[in-house]
Amino acid sequence: MTSASTPPSDVSAGVDLADRTALVTGAGSGIGRACARALAAAGARVHVVDRDAAAATAAAEEIGGVAHAVDLARADLAEGLPAGIDILVNNAGLQHVAPLAEFPPDRFELMHKVMVRAPFLLLRHCLPHMTARGWGRIVNVSSVHGLRASAFKAGYVAAKHALEGLSKVAALEGAPHGITSNCVNPGYVRTPLVEQQIAAQAAAHGIAPERVVGEVMLDRSAIKRLIEPAEVAAVAVWLCGPHTGYITGSSLPVDGGWSAA
Ligand code: NAD
């Protein structure tokens, strides 16, 4: 039995994706890599998309997938990517921590390109195939910050709230065609993105880095531990499985109770 502090070992149990093709963005690291791994374990053919070519190649090799080195900040990102995608996981993202008045506009814009425009462009790219096949699954890796705000995260909170809206529109338009679209909303997950944030949060709050996880990151979470990437991947794969066809337009908190408070 899996306890509250032990991540699941078989996150793809009961899900058969043998005739499905998936595309996961930001799959070279962290949550995206865990999603790619879990989808492949369920039998899907997985396209691994990441700006970091070496990371994409390593992730694809591990799961027998296909690597694509693509900068998702580009407007022409979809060129060269396959359109025959049944499962789209919009996961790639980045963080920047700064007070609003000091938030660099170019960083704000980049975050929106990667976390809002890229999902929009990939939806445009993938929806015709899903519609023709009468089945599709869109999983948008949002955040508890798609539902709640935190100080010093203007770019991230605004982008994730926009992704929530995009996901809901895809749910409404996809419903007649067997396509579901949902957001998964993690709290703090043990990934390189969070490791990078610890130093930034320490500076923003004026405390030592070792106090950031306990006093800042987990302050609003009822469960006082970081989430493992596999726990988020488990929800993403579950949304592609046989029992979740009626779940659409939803936002599923994986946040240890943060948004319940
Ligand atoms: P990560 O930094 O470990 O991985 C992100 C991946 O995205 C990297 O491989 C990076 O190369 C790729 N990427 C970034 N910009 C890109 C671009 N322009 N083009 C192509 N690829 C690009 O991060 P993670 O923690 O796994 O985060 C993944 C997603 O989960 C993000 O959307 C993040 O906002 C979300 N999320 C993370 C946490 C967390 O605590 N780690 C919590 C909630 C939501």
Short mmCIF file of C-alpha atoms and ligand atoms in Angstrom, two decimals:
data_model
loop_
_atom_site.label_atom_id
_atom_site.label_comp_id
_atom_site.label_asym_id
_atom_site.label_seq_id
_atom_site.Cartn_x
_atom_site.Cartn_y
_atom_site.Cartn_z
CA MET A 1 0.00 0.00 0.00
CA THR A 2 1.20 3.51 -0.84
CA SER A 3 1.47 5.81 2.16
CA ALA A 4 1.02 9.60 1.97
CA SER A 5 4.77 10.03 1.78
CA THR A 6 5.59 7.29 -0.71
CA PRO A 7 5.14 8.01 -4.42
CA PRO A 8 3.45 5.29 -6.48
CA SER A 9 5.74 2.86 -8.27
CA ASP A 10 3.33 1.85 -11.06
CA VAL A 11 1.72 5.10 -12.12
CA SER A 12 0.31 3.65 -15.37
CA ALA A 13 -1.60 0.73 -13.82
CA GLY A 14 -4.89 0.00 -15.57
CA VAL A 15 -4.27 2.38 -18.49
CA ASP A 16 -3.68 0.89 -21.96
CA LEU A 17 -2.49 3.43 -24.51
CA ALA A 18 -1.06 0.92 -26.99
CA ASP A 19 -2.64 2.54 -30.03
CA ARG A 20 -2.09 6.13 -28.93
CA THR A 21 0.54 8.71 -29.78
CA ALA A 22 1.47 11.34 -27.20
CA LEU A 23 3.41 14.57 -27.32
CA VAL A 24 4.83 15.96 -24.09
CA THR A 25 6.45 19.40 -23.93
CA GLY A 26 9.29 20.07 -21.54
CA ALA A 27 9.75 16.31 -21.38
CA GLY A 28 13.50 16.53 -20.94
CA SER A 29 13.18 17.18 -17.20
CA GLY A 30 11.04 17.01 -14.10
CA ILE A 31 7.29 16.54 -14.44
CA GLY A 32 7.36 16.34 -18.24
CA ARG A 33 9.91 13.57 -18.16
CA ALA A 34 7.85 11.68 -15.60
CA CYS A 35 4.74 12.09 -17.79
CA ALA A 36 6.62 10.83 -20.86
CA ARG A 37 7.86 7.85 -18.87
CA ALA A 38 4.37 7.03 -17.56
CA LEU A 39 2.68 7.38 -20.95
CA ALA A 40 5.30 5.14 -22.54
CA ALA A 41 4.83 2.61 -19.74
CA ALA A 42 1.12 2.58 -20.62
CA GLY A 43 2.06 1.70 -24.19
CA ALA A 44 1.89 5.06 -25.96
CA ARG A 45 4.38 6.16 -28.59
CA VAL A 46 5.79 9.37 -27.09
CA HIS A 47 7.20 12.45 -28.78
CA VAL A 48 9.53 14.21 -26.38
CA VAL A 49 9.72 17.97 -27.00
CA ASP A 50 12.24 20.17 -25.22
CA ARG A 51 14.47 23.15 -25.92
CA ASP A 52 17.36 21.20 -24.41
CA ALA A 53 18.36 18.81 -27.22
CA ALA A 54 20.55 16.58 -25.04
CA ALA A 55 17.84 16.25 -22.38
CA ALA A 56 15.20 15.47 -25.02
CA THR A 57 17.41 12.81 -26.57
CA ALA A 58 18.20 11.20 -23.23
CA ALA A 59 14.53 11.14 -22.21
CA ALA A 60 13.43 9.73 -25.57
CA GLU A 61 16.13 7.06 -25.54
CA GLU A 62 15.07 5.94 -22.07
CA ILE A 63 11.48 5.26 -23.18
CA GLY A 64 11.91 4.39 -26.86
CA GLY A 65 10.33 7.68 -27.88
CA VAL A 66 11.15 10.35 -30.45
CA ALA A 67 13.09 13.48 -29.48
CA HIS A 68 12.38 16.93 -30.89
CA ALA A 69 14.62 19.87 -29.96
CA VAL A 70 12.21 22.80 -30.17
CA ASP A 71 12.19 26.23 -28.55
CA LEU A 72 8.55 26.67 -27.55
CA ALA A 73 8.97 30.44 -27.36
CA ARG A 74 9.06 30.48 -31.17
CA ALA A 75 5.92 31.25 -33.16
CA ASP A 76 6.82 28.54 -35.70
CA LEU A 77 7.25 25.85 -33.00
CA ALA A 78 4.78 23.43 -34.58
CA GLU A 79 6.67 23.17 -37.87
CA GLY A 80 8.34 19.79 -37.96
CA LEU A 81 6.26 18.35 -35.12
CA PRO A 82 3.87 15.50 -35.97
CA ALA A 83 0.19 16.44 -36.16
CA GLY A 84 -1.04 12.88 -35.55
CA ILE A 85 -1.17 13.31 -31.80
CA ASP A 86 -3.86 11.71 -29.61
CA ILE A 87 -2.55 12.91 -26.25
CA LEU A 88 -1.09 16.39 -25.81
CA VAL A 89 0.61 17.23 -22.54
CA ASN A 90 1.32 20.95 -22.34
CA ASN A 91 3.92 20.91 -19.61
CA ALA A 92 6.93 23.11 -20.42
CA GLY A 93 7.28 26.10 -18.14
CA LEU A 94 9.64 28.41 -16.38
CA GLN A 95 9.60 30.57 -13.30
CA HIS A 96 10.82 34.04 -12.38
CA VAL A 97 10.53 35.49 -8.89
CA ALA A 98 10.52 39.29 -8.51
CA PRO A 99 8.28 42.04 -7.13
CA LEU A 100 5.83 43.39 -9.73
CA ALA A 101 7.51 46.76 -10.02
CA GLU A 102 10.82 45.09 -10.78
CA PHE A 103 9.50 42.22 -12.92
CA PRO A 104 11.41 42.28 -16.25
CA PRO A 105 8.89 42.74 -19.10
CA ASP A 106 10.88 40.51 -21.45
CA ARG A 107 10.77 37.68 -18.88
CA PHE A 108 7.00 38.17 -18.44
CA GLU A 109 6.58 37.96 -22.22
CA LEU A 110 8.76 34.85 -22.50
CA MET A 111 6.73 33.08 -19.80
CA HIS A 112 3.52 33.80 -21.68
CA LYS A 113 5.01 32.59 -24.96
CA VAL A 114 6.09 29.27 -23.46
CA MET A 115 3.20 28.66 -21.04
CA VAL A 116 0.22 30.15 -22.95
CA ARG A 117 1.00 30.77 -26.63
CA ALA A 118 2.80 27.43 -27.12
CA PRO A 119 -0.13 25.40 -25.70
CA PHE A 120 -2.47 27.43 -27.94
CA LEU A 121 -0.33 26.79 -31.03
CA LEU A 122 -0.02 23.08 -30.21
CA LEU A 123 -3.79 22.81 -29.73
CA ARG A 124 -4.28 24.32 -33.18
CA HIS A 125 -1.74 21.81 -34.50
CA CYS A 126 -3.16 18.69 -32.83
CA LEU A 127 -6.93 19.23 -32.62
CA PRO A 128 -7.74 18.40 -36.28
CA HIS A 129 -6.33 14.86 -35.88
CA MET A 130 -8.05 14.32 -32.52
CA THR A 131 -11.33 15.56 -34.00
CA ALA A 132 -11.00 13.28 -37.04
CA ARG A 133 -10.27 10.30 -34.79
CA GLY A 134 -13.08 11.14 -32.37
CA TRP A 135 -10.79 10.84 -29.36
CA GLY A 136 -8.23 13.08 -27.73
CA ARG A 137 -6.76 13.89 -24.35
CA ILE A 138 -5.29 17.28 -23.49
CA VAL A 139 -3.49 17.55 -20.18
CA ASN A 140 -2.30 20.99 -19.23
CA VAL A 141 0.24 21.04 -16.44
CA SER A 142 -0.93 24.16 -14.65
CA SER A 143 -0.15 24.75 -10.99
CA VAL A 144 -1.77 25.64 -7.72
CA HIS A 145 -0.74 29.06 -9.05
CA GLY A 146 -3.37 28.61 -11.77
CA LEU A 147 -5.92 28.75 -8.92
CA ARG A 148 -4.18 30.86 -6.27
CA ALA A 149 -1.71 33.73 -6.35
CA SER A 150 1.58 34.20 -4.55
CA ALA A 151 3.54 37.41 -4.19
CA PHE A 152 6.53 37.93 -6.50
CA LYS A 153 5.21 35.58 -9.21
CA ALA A 154 3.32 37.93 -11.55
CA GLY A 155 4.45 36.27 -14.78
CA TYR A 156 3.85 32.74 -13.59
CA VAL A 157 0.49 33.31 -11.87
CA ALA A 158 -0.85 35.30 -14.84
CA ALA A 159 0.33 32.68 -17.36
CA LYS A 160 -1.08 29.75 -15.41
CA HIS A 161 -4.45 31.48 -14.98
CA ALA A 162 -4.47 32.04 -18.76
CA LEU A 163 -3.70 28.36 -19.34
CA GLU A 164 -6.70 27.47 -17.16
CA GLY A 165 -8.95 29.51 -19.47
CA LEU A 166 -7.44 28.00 -22.60
CA SER A 167 -7.96 24.50 -21.19
CA LYS A 168 -11.64 25.21 -20.52
CA VAL A 169 -12.24 26.49 -24.05
CA ALA A 170 -10.58 23.33 -25.44
CA ALA A 171 -12.88 21.27 -23.20
CA LEU A 172 -16.00 22.96 -24.58
CA GLU A 173 -14.92 22.74 -28.22
CA GLY A 174 -13.56 19.20 -27.86
CA ALA A 175 -16.54 17.64 -26.08
CA PRO A 176 -18.57 16.81 -29.20
CA HIS A 177 -15.51 15.03 -30.63
CA GLY A 178 -14.52 12.80 -27.73
CA ILE A 179 -11.75 15.14 -26.66
CA THR A 180 -11.23 16.07 -23.02
CA SER A 181 -9.06 18.91 -21.73
CA ASN A 182 -8.04 19.29 -18.11
CA CYS A 183 -5.50 21.03 -15.95
CA VAL A 184 -3.41 19.33 -13.30
CA ASN A 185 -2.50 21.71 -10.50
CA PRO A 186 0.51 20.69 -8.44
CA GLY A 187 1.93 22.42 -5.42
CA TYR A 188 5.71 22.26 -5.10
CA VAL A 189 7.18 19.28 -6.94
CA ARG A 190 10.73 18.04 -6.42
CA THR A 191 12.20 19.14 -9.80
CA PRO A 192 15.06 21.35 -11.05
CA LEU A 193 12.56 24.22 -11.47
CA VAL A 194 11.89 24.19 -7.72
CA GLU A 195 15.52 23.70 -6.81
CA GLN A 196 16.29 26.89 -8.77
CA GLN A 197 13.48 28.73 -6.97
CA ILE A 198 14.81 28.04 -3.51
CA ALA A 199 17.64 30.54 -3.87
CA ALA A 200 15.35 33.11 -5.53
CA GLN A 201 12.73 32.78 -2.80
CA ALA A 202 15.41 33.05 -0.13
CA ALA A 203 16.49 36.38 -1.59
CA ALA A 204 12.89 37.63 -2.05
CA HIS A 205 11.90 36.77 1.54
CA GLY A 206 15.25 37.59 3.10
CA ILE A 207 15.72 34.18 4.71
CA ALA A 208 18.30 31.40 4.42
CA PRO A 209 17.77 28.93 1.53
CA GLU A 210 17.45 25.97 3.91
CA ARG A 211 14.40 27.64 5.53
CA VAL A 212 12.61 28.22 2.20
CA VAL A 213 11.11 24.73 1.72
CA GLY A 214 9.65 24.46 5.22
CA GLU A 215 8.64 28.05 5.89
CA VAL A 216 7.73 29.42 2.44
CA MET A 217 7.04 26.62 -0.03
CA LEU A 218 5.19 24.26 2.30
CA ASP A 219 3.64 26.97 4.46
CA ARG A 220 0.22 26.66 2.76
CA SER A 221 0.34 22.90 2.12
CA ALA A 222 -1.35 20.67 4.71
CA ILE A 223 0.94 17.79 3.70
CA LYS A 224 4.46 18.92 4.59
CA ARG A 225 6.57 17.35 1.89
CA LEU A 226 7.45 18.12 -1.72
CA ILE A 227 5.45 16.22 -4.36
CA GLU A 228 7.28 13.68 -6.51
CA PRO A 229 7.10 14.09 -10.34
CA ALA A 230 5.67 10.56 -10.64
CA GLU A 231 2.68 11.57 -8.51
CA VAL A 232 1.79 14.28 -11.04
CA ALA A 233 2.41 11.90 -13.94
CA ALA A 234 0.02 9.41 -12.35
CA VAL A 235 -2.80 11.96 -12.57
CA ALA A 236 -1.90 12.85 -16.16
CA VAL A 237 -2.01 9.19 -17.25
CA TRP A 238 -5.21 8.55 -15.27
CA LEU A 239 -6.84 11.36 -17.29
CA CYS A 240 -5.99 9.35 -20.44
CA GLY A 241 -7.38 6.09 -19.05
CA PRO A 242 -10.70 4.26 -19.35
CA HIS A 243 -12.56 5.79 -16.39
CA THR A 244 -12.13 9.55 -16.88
CA GLY A 245 -13.91 10.30 -20.15
CA TYR A 246 -16.49 12.47 -18.37
CA ILE A 247 -13.88 14.63 -16.65
CA THR A 248 -13.28 17.72 -18.77
CA GLY A 249 -12.79 21.41 -18.19
CA SER A 250 -11.55 20.52 -14.71
CA SER A 251 -8.60 21.60 -12.66
CA LEU A 252 -7.30 18.84 -10.43
CA PRO A 253 -5.29 20.04 -7.43
CA VAL A 254 -2.32 17.82 -6.54
CA ASP A 255 -1.30 20.23 -3.84
CA GLY A 256 -1.39 18.52 -0.45
CA GLY A 257 -4.43 20.57 0.57
CA TRP A 258 -3.00 24.01 -0.27
CA SER A 259 -6.11 25.12 -2.23
CA ALA A 260 -8.47 23.62 0.37
CA ALA A 261 -7.45 26.20 2.96
P1 NAD B 1 11.80 21.66 -15.07
O1 NAD B 1 12.57 22.94 -15.10
O2 NAD B 1 12.34 20.49 -14.36
O3 NAD B 1 11.48 21.20 -16.56
C1 NAD B 1 10.94 22.12 -17.50
C2 NAD B 1 11.37 21.68 -18.87
O4 NAD B 1 10.81 22.60 -19.80
C3 NAD B 1 12.89 21.70 -19.06
O5 NAD B 1 13.35 20.48 -19.63
C4 NAD B 1 13.11 22.88 -20.00
O6 NAD B 1 14.20 22.70 -20.90
C5 NAD B 1 11.79 22.90 -20.77
N1 NAD B 1 11.56 24.22 -21.33
C6 NAD B 1 11.58 25.41 -20.69
N2 NAD B 1 11.44 26.39 -21.58
C7 NAD B 1 11.32 25.82 -22.80
C8 NAD B 1 11.17 26.31 -24.11
N3 NAD B 1 11.16 27.63 -24.37
N4 NAD B 1 11.06 25.44 -25.12
C9 NAD B 1 11.13 24.11 -24.89
N5 NAD B 1 11.29 23.58 -23.68
C10 NAD B 1 11.39 24.42 -22.64
O7 NAD B 1 10.35 22.07 -14.53
P2 NAD B 1 9.19 21.23 -13.85
O8 NAD B 1 9.20 21.55 -12.41
O9 NAD B 1 9.19 19.83 -14.27
O10 NAD B 1 7.93 22.00 -14.45
C11 NAD B 1 7.15 21.48 -15.50
C12 NAD B 1 5.81 22.17 -15.49
O11 NAD B 1 5.18 21.95 -14.24
C13 NAD B 1 5.87 23.69 -15.66
O12 NAD B 1 4.83 24.14 -16.47
C14 NAD B 1 5.69 24.19 -14.25
O13 NAD B 1 5.13 25.47 -14.22
C15 NAD B 1 4.74 23.15 -13.72
N6 NAD B 1 4.72 23.09 -12.26
C16 NAD B 1 5.86 22.78 -11.58
C17 NAD B 1 5.80 22.74 -10.20
C18 NAD B 1 7.01 22.40 -9.38
O14 NAD B 1 6.93 22.58 -8.14
N7 NAD B 1 8.10 21.92 -9.95
C19 NAD B 1 4.62 23.00 -9.53
C20 NAD B 1 3.48 23.30 -10.25
C21 NAD B 1 3.54 23.34 -11.63
#
